[in-house]
XYZ file of C-alpha atoms in Angstrom:
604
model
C -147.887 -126.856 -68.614
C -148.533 -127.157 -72.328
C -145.276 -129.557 -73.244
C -147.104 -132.187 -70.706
C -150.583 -132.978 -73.519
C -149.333 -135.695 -75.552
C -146.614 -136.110 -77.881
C -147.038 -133.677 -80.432
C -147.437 -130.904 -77.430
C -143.585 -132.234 -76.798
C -142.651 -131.817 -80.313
C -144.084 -127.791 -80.013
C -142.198 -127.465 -77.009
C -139.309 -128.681 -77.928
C -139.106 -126.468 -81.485
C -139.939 -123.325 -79.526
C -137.262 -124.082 -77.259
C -134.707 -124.870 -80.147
C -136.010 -121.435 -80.752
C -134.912 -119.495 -78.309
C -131.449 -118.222 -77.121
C -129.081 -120.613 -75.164
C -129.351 -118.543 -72.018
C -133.286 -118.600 -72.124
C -133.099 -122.145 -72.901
C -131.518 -123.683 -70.415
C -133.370 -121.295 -67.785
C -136.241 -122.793 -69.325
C -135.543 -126.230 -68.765
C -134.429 -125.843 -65.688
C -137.883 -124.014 -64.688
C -139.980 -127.759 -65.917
C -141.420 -129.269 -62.914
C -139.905 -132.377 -64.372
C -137.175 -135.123 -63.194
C -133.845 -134.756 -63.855
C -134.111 -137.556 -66.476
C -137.061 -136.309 -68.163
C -135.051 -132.735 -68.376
C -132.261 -134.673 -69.795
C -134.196 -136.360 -72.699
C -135.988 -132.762 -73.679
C -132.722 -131.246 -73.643
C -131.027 -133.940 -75.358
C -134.138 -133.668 -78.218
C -133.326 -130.020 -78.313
C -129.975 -129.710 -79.554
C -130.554 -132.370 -82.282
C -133.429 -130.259 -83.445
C -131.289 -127.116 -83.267
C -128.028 -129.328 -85.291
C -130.970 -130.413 -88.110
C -132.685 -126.571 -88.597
C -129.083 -124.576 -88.428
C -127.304 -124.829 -91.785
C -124.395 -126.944 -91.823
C -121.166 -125.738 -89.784
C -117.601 -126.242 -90.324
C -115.933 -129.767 -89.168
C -114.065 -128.122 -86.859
C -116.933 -126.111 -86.020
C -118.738 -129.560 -85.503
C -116.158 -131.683 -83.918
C -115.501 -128.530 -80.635
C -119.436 -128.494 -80.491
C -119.355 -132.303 -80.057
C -116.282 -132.374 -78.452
C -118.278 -129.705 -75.823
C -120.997 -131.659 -75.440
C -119.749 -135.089 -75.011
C -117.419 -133.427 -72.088
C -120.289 -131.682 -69.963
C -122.177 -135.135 -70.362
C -119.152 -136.877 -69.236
C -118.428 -134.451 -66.307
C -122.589 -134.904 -64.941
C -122.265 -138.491 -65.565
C -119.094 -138.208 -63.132
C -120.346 -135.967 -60.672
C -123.528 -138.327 -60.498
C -121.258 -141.457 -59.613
C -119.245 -139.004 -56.875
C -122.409 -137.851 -55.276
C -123.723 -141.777 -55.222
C -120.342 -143.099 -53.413
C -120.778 -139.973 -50.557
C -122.310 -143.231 -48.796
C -123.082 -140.282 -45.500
C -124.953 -137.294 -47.710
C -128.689 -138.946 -46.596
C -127.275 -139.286 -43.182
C -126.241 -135.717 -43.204
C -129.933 -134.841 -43.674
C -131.175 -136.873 -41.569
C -128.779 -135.175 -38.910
C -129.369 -131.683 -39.635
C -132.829 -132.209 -39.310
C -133.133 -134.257 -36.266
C -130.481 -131.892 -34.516
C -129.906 -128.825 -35.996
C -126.932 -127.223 -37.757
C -124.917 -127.268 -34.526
C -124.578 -131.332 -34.565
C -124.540 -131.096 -38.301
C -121.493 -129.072 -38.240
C -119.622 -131.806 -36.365
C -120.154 -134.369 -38.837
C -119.436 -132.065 -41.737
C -116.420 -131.308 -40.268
C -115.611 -134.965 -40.030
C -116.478 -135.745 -43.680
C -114.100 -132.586 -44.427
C -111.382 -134.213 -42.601
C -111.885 -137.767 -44.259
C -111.643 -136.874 -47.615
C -108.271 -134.741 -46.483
C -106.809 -137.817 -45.413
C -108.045 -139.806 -48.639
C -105.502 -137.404 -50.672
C -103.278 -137.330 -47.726
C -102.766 -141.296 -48.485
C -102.574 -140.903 -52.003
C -99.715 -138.538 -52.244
C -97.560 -140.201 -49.649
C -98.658 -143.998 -51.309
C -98.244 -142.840 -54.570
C -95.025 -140.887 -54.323
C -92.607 -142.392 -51.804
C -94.080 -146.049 -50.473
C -94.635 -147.325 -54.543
C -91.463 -146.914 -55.315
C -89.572 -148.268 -51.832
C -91.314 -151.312 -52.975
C -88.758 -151.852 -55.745
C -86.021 -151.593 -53.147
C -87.503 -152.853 -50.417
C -85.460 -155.776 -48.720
C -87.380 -158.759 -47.375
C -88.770 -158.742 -43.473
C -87.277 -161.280 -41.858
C -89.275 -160.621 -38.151
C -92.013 -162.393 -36.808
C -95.616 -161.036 -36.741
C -96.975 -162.077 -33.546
C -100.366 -160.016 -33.954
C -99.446 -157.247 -30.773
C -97.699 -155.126 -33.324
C -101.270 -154.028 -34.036
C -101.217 -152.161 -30.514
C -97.299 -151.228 -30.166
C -96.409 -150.538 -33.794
C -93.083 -151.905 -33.001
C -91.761 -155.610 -34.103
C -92.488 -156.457 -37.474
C -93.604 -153.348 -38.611
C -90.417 -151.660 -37.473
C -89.088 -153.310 -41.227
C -91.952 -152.075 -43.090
C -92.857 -149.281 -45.196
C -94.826 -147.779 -42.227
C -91.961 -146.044 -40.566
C -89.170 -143.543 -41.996
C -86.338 -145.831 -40.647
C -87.116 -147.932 -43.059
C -86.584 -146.478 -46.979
C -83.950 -146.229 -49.002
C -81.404 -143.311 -49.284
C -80.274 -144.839 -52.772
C -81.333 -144.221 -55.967
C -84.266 -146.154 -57.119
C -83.468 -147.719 -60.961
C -85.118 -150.430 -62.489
C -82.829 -150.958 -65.269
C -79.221 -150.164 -65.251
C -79.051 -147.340 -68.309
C -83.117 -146.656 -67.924
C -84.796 -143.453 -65.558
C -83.847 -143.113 -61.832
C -85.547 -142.190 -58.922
C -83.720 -139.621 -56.211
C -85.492 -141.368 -52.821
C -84.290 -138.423 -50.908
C -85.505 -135.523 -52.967
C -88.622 -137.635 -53.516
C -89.423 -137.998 -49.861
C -88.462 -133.968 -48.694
C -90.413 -132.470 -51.707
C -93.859 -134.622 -51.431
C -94.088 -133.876 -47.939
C -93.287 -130.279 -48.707
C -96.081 -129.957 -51.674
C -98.293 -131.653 -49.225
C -98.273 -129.013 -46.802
C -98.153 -126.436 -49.264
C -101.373 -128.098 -50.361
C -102.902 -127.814 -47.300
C -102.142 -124.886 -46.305
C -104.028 -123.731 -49.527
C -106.665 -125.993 -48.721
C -107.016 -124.496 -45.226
C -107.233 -120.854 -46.354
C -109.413 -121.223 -49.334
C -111.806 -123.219 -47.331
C -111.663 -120.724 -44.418
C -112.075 -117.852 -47.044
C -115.258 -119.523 -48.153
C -116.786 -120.275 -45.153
C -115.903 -116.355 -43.756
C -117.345 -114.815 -46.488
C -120.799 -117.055 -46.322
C -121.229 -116.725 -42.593
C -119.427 -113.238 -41.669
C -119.455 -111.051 -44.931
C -122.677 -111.856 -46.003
C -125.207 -113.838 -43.989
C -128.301 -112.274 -45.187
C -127.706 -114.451 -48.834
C -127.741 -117.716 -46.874
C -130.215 -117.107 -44.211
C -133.169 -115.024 -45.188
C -136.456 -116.646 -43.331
C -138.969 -115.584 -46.424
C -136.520 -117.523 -48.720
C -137.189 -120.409 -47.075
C -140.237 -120.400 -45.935
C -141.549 -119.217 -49.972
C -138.651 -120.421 -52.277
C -136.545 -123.502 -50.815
C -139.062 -125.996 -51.559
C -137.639 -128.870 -54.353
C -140.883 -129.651 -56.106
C -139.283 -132.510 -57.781
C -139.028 -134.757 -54.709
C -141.969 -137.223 -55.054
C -140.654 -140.123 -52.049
C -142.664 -139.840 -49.018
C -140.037 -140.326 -46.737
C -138.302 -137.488 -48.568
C -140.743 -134.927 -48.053
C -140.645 -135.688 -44.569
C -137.353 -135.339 -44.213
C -137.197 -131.929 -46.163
C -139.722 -130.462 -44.249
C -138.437 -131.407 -40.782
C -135.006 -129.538 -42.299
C -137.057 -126.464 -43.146
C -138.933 -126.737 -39.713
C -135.416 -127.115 -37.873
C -133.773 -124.196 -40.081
C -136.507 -121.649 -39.775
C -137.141 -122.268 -36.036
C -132.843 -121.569 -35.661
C -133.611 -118.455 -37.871
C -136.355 -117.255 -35.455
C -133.940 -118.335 -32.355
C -131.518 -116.019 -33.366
C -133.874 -112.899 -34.439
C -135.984 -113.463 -30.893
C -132.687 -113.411 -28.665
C -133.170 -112.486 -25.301
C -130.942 -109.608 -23.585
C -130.474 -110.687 -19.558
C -130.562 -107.003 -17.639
C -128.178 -108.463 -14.077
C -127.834 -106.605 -11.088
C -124.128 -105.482 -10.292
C -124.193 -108.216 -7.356
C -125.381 -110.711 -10.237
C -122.904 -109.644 -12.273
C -119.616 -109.552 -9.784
C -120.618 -113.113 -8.539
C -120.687 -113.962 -12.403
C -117.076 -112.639 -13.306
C -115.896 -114.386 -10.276
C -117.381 -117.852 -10.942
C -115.631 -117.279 -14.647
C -112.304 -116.528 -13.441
C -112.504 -119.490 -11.129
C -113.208 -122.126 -13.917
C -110.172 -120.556 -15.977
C -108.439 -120.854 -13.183
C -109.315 -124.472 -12.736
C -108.894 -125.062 -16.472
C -105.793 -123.832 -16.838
C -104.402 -125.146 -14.041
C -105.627 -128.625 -14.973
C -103.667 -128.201 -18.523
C -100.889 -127.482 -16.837
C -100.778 -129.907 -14.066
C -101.885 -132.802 -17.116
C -98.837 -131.132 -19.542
C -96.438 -132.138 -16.618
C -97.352 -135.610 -16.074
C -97.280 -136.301 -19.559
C -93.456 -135.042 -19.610
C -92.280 -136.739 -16.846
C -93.734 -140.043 -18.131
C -92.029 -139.587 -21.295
C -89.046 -139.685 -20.039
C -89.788 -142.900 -18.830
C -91.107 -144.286 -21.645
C -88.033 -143.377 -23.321
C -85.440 -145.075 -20.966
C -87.734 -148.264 -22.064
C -86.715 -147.847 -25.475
C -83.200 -147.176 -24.853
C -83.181 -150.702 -23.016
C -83.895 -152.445 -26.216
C -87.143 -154.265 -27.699
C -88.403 -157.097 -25.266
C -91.036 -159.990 -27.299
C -92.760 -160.651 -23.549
C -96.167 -159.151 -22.769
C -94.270 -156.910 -20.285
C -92.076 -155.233 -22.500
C -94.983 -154.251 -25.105
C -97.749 -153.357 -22.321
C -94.934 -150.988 -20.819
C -94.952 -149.227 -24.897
C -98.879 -148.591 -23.856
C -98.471 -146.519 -21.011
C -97.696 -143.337 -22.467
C -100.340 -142.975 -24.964
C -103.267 -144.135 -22.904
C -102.378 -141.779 -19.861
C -102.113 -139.443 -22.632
C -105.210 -140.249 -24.280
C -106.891 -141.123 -20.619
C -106.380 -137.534 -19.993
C -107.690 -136.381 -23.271
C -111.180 -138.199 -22.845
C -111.748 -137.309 -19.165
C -110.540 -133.971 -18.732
C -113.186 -132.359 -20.987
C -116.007 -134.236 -19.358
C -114.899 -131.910 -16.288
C -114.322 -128.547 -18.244
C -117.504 -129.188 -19.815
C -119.021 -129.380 -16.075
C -117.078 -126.040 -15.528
C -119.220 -124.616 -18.631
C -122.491 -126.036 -16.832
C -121.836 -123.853 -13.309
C -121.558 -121.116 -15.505
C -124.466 -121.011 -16.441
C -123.944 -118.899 -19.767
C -126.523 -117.125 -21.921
C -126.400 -119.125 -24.791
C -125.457 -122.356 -25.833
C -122.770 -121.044 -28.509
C -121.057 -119.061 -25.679
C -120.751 -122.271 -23.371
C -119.734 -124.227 -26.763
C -116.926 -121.859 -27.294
C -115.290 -121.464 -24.233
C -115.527 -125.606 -23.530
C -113.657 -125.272 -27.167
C -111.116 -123.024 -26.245
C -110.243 -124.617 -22.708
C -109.807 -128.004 -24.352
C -107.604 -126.656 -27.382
C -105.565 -125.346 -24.486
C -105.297 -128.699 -22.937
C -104.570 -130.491 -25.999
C -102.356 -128.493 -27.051
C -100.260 -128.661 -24.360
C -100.139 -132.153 -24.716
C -98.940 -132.170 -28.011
C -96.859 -129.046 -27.082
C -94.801 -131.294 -24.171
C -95.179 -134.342 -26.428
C -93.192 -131.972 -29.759
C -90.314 -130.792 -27.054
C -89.735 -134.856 -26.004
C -89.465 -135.913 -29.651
C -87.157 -133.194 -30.845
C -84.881 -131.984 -27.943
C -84.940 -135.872 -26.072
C -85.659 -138.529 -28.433
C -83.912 -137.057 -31.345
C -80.660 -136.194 -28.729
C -80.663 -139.607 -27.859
C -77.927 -142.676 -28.208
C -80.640 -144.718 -30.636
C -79.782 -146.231 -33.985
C -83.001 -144.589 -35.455
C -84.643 -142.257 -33.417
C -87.048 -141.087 -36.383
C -88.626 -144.605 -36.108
C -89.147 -144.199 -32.385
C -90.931 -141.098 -32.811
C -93.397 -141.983 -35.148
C -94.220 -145.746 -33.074
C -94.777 -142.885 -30.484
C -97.215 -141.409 -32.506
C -98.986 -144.595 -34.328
C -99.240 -145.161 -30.902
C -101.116 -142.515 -29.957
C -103.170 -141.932 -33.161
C -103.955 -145.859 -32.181
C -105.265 -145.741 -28.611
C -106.700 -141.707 -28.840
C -109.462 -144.121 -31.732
C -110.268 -146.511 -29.262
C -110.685 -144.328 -26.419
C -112.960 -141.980 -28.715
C -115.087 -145.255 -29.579
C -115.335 -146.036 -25.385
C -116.097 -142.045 -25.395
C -119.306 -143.113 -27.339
C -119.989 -145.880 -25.140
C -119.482 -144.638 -21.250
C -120.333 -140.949 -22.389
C -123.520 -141.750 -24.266
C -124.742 -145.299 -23.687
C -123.802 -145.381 -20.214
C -125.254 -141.969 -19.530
C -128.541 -142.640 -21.329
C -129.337 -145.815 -19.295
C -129.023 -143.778 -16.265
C -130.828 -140.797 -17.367
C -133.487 -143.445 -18.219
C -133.899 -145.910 -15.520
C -131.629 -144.793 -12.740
C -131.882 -141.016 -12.292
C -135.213 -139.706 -15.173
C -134.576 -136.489 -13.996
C -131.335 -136.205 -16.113
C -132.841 -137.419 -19.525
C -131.215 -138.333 -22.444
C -127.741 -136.595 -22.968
C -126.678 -133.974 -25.452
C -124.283 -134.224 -28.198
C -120.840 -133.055 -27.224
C -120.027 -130.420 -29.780
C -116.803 -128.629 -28.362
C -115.135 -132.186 -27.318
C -116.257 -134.422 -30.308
C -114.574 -131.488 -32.600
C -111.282 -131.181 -30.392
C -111.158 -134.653 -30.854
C -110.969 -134.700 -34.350
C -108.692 -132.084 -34.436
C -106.009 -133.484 -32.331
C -106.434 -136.385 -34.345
C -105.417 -134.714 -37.531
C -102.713 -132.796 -35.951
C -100.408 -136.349 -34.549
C -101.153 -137.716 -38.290
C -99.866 -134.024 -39.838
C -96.489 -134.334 -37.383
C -96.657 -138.105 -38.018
C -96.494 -137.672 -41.583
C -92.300 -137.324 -41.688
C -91.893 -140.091 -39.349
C -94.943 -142.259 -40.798
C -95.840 -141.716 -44.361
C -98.718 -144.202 -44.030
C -100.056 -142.734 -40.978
C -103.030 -140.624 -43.442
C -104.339 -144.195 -44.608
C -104.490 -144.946 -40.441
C -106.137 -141.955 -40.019
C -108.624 -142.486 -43.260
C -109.744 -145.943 -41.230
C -110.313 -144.436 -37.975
C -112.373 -141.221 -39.046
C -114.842 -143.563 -41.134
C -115.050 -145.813 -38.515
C -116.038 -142.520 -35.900
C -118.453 -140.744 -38.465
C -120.879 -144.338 -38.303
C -120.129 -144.964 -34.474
C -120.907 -141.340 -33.781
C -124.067 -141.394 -36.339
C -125.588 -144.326 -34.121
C -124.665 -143.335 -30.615
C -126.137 -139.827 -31.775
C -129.580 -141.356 -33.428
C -129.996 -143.725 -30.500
C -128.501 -141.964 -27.512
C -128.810 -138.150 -27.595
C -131.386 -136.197 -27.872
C -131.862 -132.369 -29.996
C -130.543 -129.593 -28.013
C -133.224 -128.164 -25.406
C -132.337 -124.818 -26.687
C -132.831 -124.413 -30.703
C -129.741 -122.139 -32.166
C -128.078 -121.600 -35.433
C -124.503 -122.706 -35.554
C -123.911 -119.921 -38.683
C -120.340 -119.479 -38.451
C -119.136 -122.545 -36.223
C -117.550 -124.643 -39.268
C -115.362 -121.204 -39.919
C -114.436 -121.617 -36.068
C -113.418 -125.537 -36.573
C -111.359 -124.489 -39.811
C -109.373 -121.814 -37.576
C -108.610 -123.823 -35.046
C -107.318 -126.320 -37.348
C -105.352 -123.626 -39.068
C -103.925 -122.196 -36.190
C -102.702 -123.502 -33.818
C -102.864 -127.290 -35.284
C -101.620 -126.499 -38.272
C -99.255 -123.875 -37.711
C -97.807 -125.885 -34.857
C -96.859 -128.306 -36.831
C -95.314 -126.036 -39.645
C -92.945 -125.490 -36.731
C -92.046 -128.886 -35.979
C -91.574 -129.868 -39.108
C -89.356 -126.954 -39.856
C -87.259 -127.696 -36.776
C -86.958 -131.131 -37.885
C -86.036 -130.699 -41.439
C -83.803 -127.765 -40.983
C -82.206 -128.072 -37.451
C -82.233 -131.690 -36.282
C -79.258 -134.322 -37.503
C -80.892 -137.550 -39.252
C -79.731 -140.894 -37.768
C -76.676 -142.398 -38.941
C -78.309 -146.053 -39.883
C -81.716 -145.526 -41.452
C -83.436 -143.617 -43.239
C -83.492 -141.508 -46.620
C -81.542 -138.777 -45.298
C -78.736 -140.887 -43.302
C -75.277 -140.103 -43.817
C -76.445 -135.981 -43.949
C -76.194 -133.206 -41.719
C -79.981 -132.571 -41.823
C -82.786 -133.127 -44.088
C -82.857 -130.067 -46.083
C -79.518 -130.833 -47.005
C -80.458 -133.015 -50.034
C -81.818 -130.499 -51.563
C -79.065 -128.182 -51.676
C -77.191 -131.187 -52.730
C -79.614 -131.142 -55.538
C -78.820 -127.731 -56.402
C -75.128 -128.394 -56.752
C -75.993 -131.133 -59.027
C -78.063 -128.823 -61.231
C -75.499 -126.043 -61.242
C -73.350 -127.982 -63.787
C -76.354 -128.393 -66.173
C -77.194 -125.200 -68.397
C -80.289 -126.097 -68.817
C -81.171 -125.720 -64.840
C -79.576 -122.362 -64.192
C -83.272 -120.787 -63.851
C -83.459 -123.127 -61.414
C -80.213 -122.477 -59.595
C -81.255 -118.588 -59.913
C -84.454 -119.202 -57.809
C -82.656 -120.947 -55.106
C -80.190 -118.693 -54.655
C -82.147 -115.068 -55.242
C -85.647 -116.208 -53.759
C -85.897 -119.120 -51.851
C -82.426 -118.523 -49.588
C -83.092 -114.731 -49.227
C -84.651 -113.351 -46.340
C -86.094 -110.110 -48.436
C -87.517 -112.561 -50.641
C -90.053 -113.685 -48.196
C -90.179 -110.099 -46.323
C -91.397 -108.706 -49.242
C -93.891 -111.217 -49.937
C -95.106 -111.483 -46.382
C -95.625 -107.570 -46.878
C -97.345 -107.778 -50.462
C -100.024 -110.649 -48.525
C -100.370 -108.017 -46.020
C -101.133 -105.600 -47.826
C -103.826 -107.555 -50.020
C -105.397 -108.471 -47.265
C -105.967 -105.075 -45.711
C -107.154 -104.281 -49.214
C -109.831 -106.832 -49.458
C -110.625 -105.880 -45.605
C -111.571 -102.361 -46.264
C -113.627 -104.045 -49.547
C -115.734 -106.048 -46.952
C -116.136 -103.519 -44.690
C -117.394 -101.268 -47.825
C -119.939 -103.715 -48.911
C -120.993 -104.428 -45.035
C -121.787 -100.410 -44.819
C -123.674 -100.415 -48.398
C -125.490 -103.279 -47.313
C -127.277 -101.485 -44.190
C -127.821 -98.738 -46.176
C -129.809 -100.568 -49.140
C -131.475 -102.443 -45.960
C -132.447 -99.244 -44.633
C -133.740 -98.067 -47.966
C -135.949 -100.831 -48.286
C -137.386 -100.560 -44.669
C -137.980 -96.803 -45.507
């Protein structure tokens, strides 16, 4: 600790690191038990000393040096201000070590999904509801305040719903630059979910390879019990919290090294098999028996459109009923598989986590599932002026009430529960945190706004509101509600589980509506960008017709018609991705292999 004894101690230190290599210097630096400012200033001090003792470099030399420099301070000085508007990275901590990495992996997930809809918003605002504005045409209904609810009335004539943009050409001036609404609309949703689905498999790659390639890196107990320690914290309150993390991590770690193999008796073991096919039974038919109700009543629902828009209480209560029996049957349905998970009485809690998962992606699914056929094969069949419109009220609907009833999911399945586990009935306690249904409910969140997204361009920026809104509701009812799981257990690959299920089959699912929709289904007559046309992808081989008289778009033209049409395009691809894949398989499984081996060297 000789730079810390006065100033001219400093002035040593900081030659003999002007000295030294740039590697070795910033290692060195880095190494200071010092604050980040203090680091700053020494380094700061440092490369003026090293620009006065080197002789005198070019001015371009000079100017990329400075140019260099003045960029990495900029890009700190930015990721400082990003890390200070994450307004939930403290609460994080707090989470993960009050309840482990299994509760922490819900709210992660939720973050994850918030800033998706952030850039969700921005796209869609940026690229197709700015400009509308320049042709929109003034509202001329009344706002009576229960549009809020329905999403019909005066938003009907709003940028909220597909019905109403433009299928004209937006220009400002006369002879100045145009702007093709059509191709405008079809090609920012399709880069959107071409983003995603990039977003998606990176993120998934990521997660695999930390939690399934190579856990050892991330989870080693002597690493954190010797090395994990940040010696620059100096808050009381922040030493706390870090070391009831490390107490919470290490005790998961020892959890999952200590595990417990149950020896059952073949009786044991035949009554357990049958108690698990009975609850799938039960499961499934419940999903199948909720799938049905939910198609019957929208057939209802839908003979209430067809008789026209009523301004009585009546009329827009009647709009309700279809997403709240929908939602209703979201929220209580997984209370009961959840019960189902309880009688089973499984090993561990990840096992009872994942099947509650799977049964309700089942259910929810099938929702959706009956909810996809009505809107495509019904509504879209049907004798309305605009059916697009109809279908995504249908869905602001739903996005709408499924919020609220996850906010009274807080209330009666937390509150509720804790006063009687408290005064009425001690014996039950405080509850646990819901993992498998607070996660399926985010999920089939995201999945209406990804199908809403061609019906509802603003439905992300819905979406955005909601999911802050949940991550603070949920952080209180969690803090002052729920209790840490009675049995401590690492959660190591559960966010890679959460992405998947996203993946597939939320977002695949919805890759196949939307293709249905752009490629099969006729657009309405009266509204819309893509009126007049026999479906939506036809403006873009309009497009391409356009382009085939310009020389200077004939690459263009070429991809169209040699890739992007042609089946053995896309077989070949699909085969090439195959094949990469199996080759980055048999990597893993190499380094897996060479990995027991070096661990077996060292035990030896």
């Amino acid at each position: 600790f000789w730079f810390l004894h006065g100033f001219d101690a400093e002035e040593d230190s900081v030659g003999s690191l002007a000295r030294m290599s740039t590697k070795e210097r910033i290692k060195a630096i880095q190494n200071m038990p010092e604050t980040m400012r203090k680091k700053r200033e020494i380094r700061n001090k440092v490369l003026k000393e090293i620009s006065k003792t080197s002789r005198q470099p070019s001015c371009c030399t000079q100017c990329l040096q400075g140019a260099a420099v003045s960029f990495r301070r900029f890009g700190n000085t930015l990721s400082e201000y990003f890390h200070q508007l994450r307004v939930w990275h403290r609460t994080l901590k707090i989470i993960g070590a009050e309840f482990g990495t299994s509760v922490l992996s819900y709210f992660v997930f939720l973050t994850w999904l918030l800033n998706f809809n952030i850039f969700s918003f921005l796209i869609n605002f940026s690229f197709i509801t700015i400009p509308q504005f320049l042709a929109a045409e003034p509202n001329n209904l009344s706002f009576t305040g229960l549009e809020l609810f329905t999403g019909a009335g005066y938003f009907q004539q709003t940028v909220l719903y597909y019905g109403f943009y433009t299928n004209a050409t937006i220009s400002k001036t006369e002879n100045g630059p145009s702007y093709n609404m059509q191709l405008a609309y079809i090609f920012t949703v399709g880069i959107y979910f071409v983003i995603c689905f990039l977003i998606l498999v990176f993120s998934m790659a990521k997660f695999f390879s930390r939690n399934f390639v190579n856990p050892e890196t991330f989870s080693v107990n002597a690493s954190k019990l010797l090395c994990t320690w940040d010696f620059n914290i100096t808050s009381e309150k922040a030493v706390k919290l870090k070391q009831k993390n490390l107490h919470t991590q290490i005790k998961e770690n020892l959890t999952e090294v200590n595990k417990e193999v149950l020896n059952f008796s073949v009786m044991e073991r035949v009554l357990r098999i049958a108690i698990h096919l009975v609850a799938w039974v039960a499961s499934l038919g419940t999903a199948v028996a909720a799938g049905t109700g939910v198609y019957f009543l929208s057939i209802n629902n839908l003979e209430l459109f067809m008789k026209g828009y009523r301004n009585d209480l009546e009329g827009q209560a009647a709009m309700l009923v279809l997403p709240v029996i929908a939602s209703l049957l979201n929220t209580l349905i997984p209370f009961f598989f959840s019960w189902l998970g309880h009688l089973e009485k499984f090993q561990t809690p990840g096992q009872h986590i994942f099947v509650t998962i799977t049964r309700i992606t089942i259910l929810k699914m099938s929702i959706v599932g009956i909810l996809c056929y009505y809107w495509l094969n019904i509504v879209a069949a049907s004798e309305s002026q605009c059916w697009e419109t109809l279908v995504g009220q249908d869905i602001y609907r739903l996005v709408l009430v499924d919020f609220i009833f996850c906010l009274l999911g807080s209330f009666f399945g937390e509150f509720l529960r804790r006063i009687i586990g408290t005064t009425v009935c001690v014996n039950l306690g405080l509850p646990e945190f819901d993992i498998g249904r607070n996660v399926l409910d985010l999920i089939y969140a995201q999945t209406l706004t990804w199908i809403g997204i061609l019906f509802s361009p603003l439905l992300p920026g819905i979406q955005m509101i909601a999911f802050f809104i949940v991550f603070f509701v949920k952080k209180v009812s969690l803090m002052r509600n729920c209790q840490p799981p009675r049995k401590v257990w690492r959660t190591a690959q559960m966010t890679t589980y959460f992405l998947l299920l996203l993946f597939c089959p939320s977002f695949v699912g919805v890759l196949s509506v939307i293709g249905v929709t752009v490629w099969r289904l006729k657009p309405s007559e009266g509204c819309g960008p893509f009126r007049g046309l026999s479906s939506m992808y036809a403006a873009v081989a309009g497009w391409i017709q356009i382009l085939e008289s310009y020389t200077a778009s004939k690459w263009v033209v070429w991809i169209y018609h040699n890739l992007i049409t042609r089946e053995l395009f896309f077989f070949i691809l699909s085969t090439f991705v195959l094949i990469v894949t199996y080759l980055y398989w048999q990597i893993i499984e190499g380094r897996k292999t060479m990995s027991k081996l070096l661990r077996k060297e060292i035990t030896n």
